[in-house]
Coordinates of C-alpha atoms in Angstrom, one line a residue:
X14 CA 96.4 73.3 57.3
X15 CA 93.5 75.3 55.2
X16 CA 91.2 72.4 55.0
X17 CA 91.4 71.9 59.0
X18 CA 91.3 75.6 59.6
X19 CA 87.9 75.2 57.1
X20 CA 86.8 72.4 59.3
X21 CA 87.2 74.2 62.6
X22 CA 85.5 77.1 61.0
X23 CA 82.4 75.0 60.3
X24 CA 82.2 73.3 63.2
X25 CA 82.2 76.9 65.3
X26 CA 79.5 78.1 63.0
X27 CA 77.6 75.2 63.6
X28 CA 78.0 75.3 67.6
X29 CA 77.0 78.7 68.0
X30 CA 74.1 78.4 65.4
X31 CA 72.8 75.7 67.8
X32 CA 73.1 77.9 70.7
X33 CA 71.0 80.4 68.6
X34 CA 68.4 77.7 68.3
X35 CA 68.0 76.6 72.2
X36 CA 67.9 80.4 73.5
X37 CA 64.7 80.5 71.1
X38 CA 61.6 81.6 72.6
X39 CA 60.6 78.9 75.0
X40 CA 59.8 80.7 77.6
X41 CA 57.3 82.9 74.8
X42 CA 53.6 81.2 75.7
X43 CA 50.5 81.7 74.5
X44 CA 47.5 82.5 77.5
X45 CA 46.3 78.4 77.6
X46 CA 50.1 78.0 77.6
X47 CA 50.8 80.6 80.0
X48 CA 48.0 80.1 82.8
X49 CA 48.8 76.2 82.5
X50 CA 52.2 76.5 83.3
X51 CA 51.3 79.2 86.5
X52 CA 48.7 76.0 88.0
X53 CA 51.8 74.1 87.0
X54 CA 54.8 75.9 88.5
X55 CA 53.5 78.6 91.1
X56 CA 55.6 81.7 91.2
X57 CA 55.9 85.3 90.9
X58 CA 53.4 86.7 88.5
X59 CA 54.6 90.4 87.2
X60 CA 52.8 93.1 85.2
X61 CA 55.5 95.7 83.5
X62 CA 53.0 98.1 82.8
X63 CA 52.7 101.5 83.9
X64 CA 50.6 102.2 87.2
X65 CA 47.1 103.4 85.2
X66 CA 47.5 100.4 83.0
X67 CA 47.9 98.1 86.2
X68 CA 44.5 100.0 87.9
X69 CA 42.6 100.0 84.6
X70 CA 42.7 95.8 84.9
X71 CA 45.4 93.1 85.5
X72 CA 45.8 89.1 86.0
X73 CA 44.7 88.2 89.3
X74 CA 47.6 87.9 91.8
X75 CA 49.9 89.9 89.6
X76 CA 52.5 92.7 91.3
X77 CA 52.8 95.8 89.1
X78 CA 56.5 96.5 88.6
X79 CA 56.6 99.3 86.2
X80 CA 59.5 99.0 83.4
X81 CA 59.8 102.1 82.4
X82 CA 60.2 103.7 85.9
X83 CA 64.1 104.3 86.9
X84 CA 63.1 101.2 89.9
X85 CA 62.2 98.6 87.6
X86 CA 65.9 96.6 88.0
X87 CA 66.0 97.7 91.9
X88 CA 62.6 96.3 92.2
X89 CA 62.7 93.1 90.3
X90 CA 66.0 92.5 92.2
X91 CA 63.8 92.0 94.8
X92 CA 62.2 88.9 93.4
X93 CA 62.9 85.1 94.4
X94 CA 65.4 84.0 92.3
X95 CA 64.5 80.2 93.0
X96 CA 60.9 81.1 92.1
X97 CA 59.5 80.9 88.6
X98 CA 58.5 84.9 87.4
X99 CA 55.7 84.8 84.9
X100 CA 55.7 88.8 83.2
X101 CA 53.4 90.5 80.9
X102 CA 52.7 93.7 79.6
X103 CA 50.1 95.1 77.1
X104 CA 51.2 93.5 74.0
X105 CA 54.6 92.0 74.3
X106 CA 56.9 95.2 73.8
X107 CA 58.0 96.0 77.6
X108 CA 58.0 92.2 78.6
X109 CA 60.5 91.4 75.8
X110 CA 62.5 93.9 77.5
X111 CA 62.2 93.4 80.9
X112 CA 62.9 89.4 80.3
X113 CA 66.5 90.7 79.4
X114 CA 66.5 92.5 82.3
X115 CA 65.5 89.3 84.3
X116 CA 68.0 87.4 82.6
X117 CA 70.9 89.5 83.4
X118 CA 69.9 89.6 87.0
X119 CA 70.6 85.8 87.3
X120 CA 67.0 84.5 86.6
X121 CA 66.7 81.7 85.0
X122 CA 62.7 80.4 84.9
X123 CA 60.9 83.2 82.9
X124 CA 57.7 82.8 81.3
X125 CA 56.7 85.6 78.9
X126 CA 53.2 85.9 78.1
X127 CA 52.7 85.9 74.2
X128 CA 50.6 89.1 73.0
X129 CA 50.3 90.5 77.1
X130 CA 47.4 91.4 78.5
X131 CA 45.8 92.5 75.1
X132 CA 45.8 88.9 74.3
X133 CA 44.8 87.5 77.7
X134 CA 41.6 89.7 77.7
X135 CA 40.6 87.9 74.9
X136 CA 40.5 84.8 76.4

């Protein structure tokens, strides 16, 4: 009975370290990664930063949707499900954040943008 009980303990911490592994960063990609995937995949391109961030310069085609405004999850409710969402922020910090967000809502095809718009200027 102990060494079976030892077994099914192993094999648990073995399925769920697995799990760990597949909800790695994936959907984490660098700019050439990143604007690939957009020609690849159209969708819904969102900025999470604040308004004067958004003004100050952006990604063409991108809708601001600010994350730390009390709207944010009323507002991205109101994205297509069905359609890819592509989010970025300055450098990583808010998108992080808002990808849970997404993912809670029931959205499923998230792209991150590695190092946010810092990192895309530099391109």
């Amino acid at each position: 009975m102990y060494w079976r009980l030892n077994h099914l303990l192993l094999l648990l911490m073995l399925v769920f370290s697995c799990q760990a592994q597949t909800q790695s960063k994936d959907y984490l990609l660098d700019v050439a990664k990143f604007e690939k995937q957009q020609l690849k995949e159209k969708g819904q391109l969102v900025d999470v930063r604040t308004a004067s961030e958004f003004e100050e310069g952006h990604i063409k085609g991108a809708q601001n949707i600010d994350f730390l405004q009390d709207d944010f999850t009323a507002n991205t409710a109101k994205l297509d499900k069905n359609k890819a969402v592509y989010v970025y922020c300055k450098s990583g910090g808010r998108s992080a954040k808002a990808v849970e967000v997404l993912r809670k809502q029931g959205f499923t095809n998230i792209y991150e943008l590695d190092g946010g718009y810092t990192a895309w200027k530099k391109k």
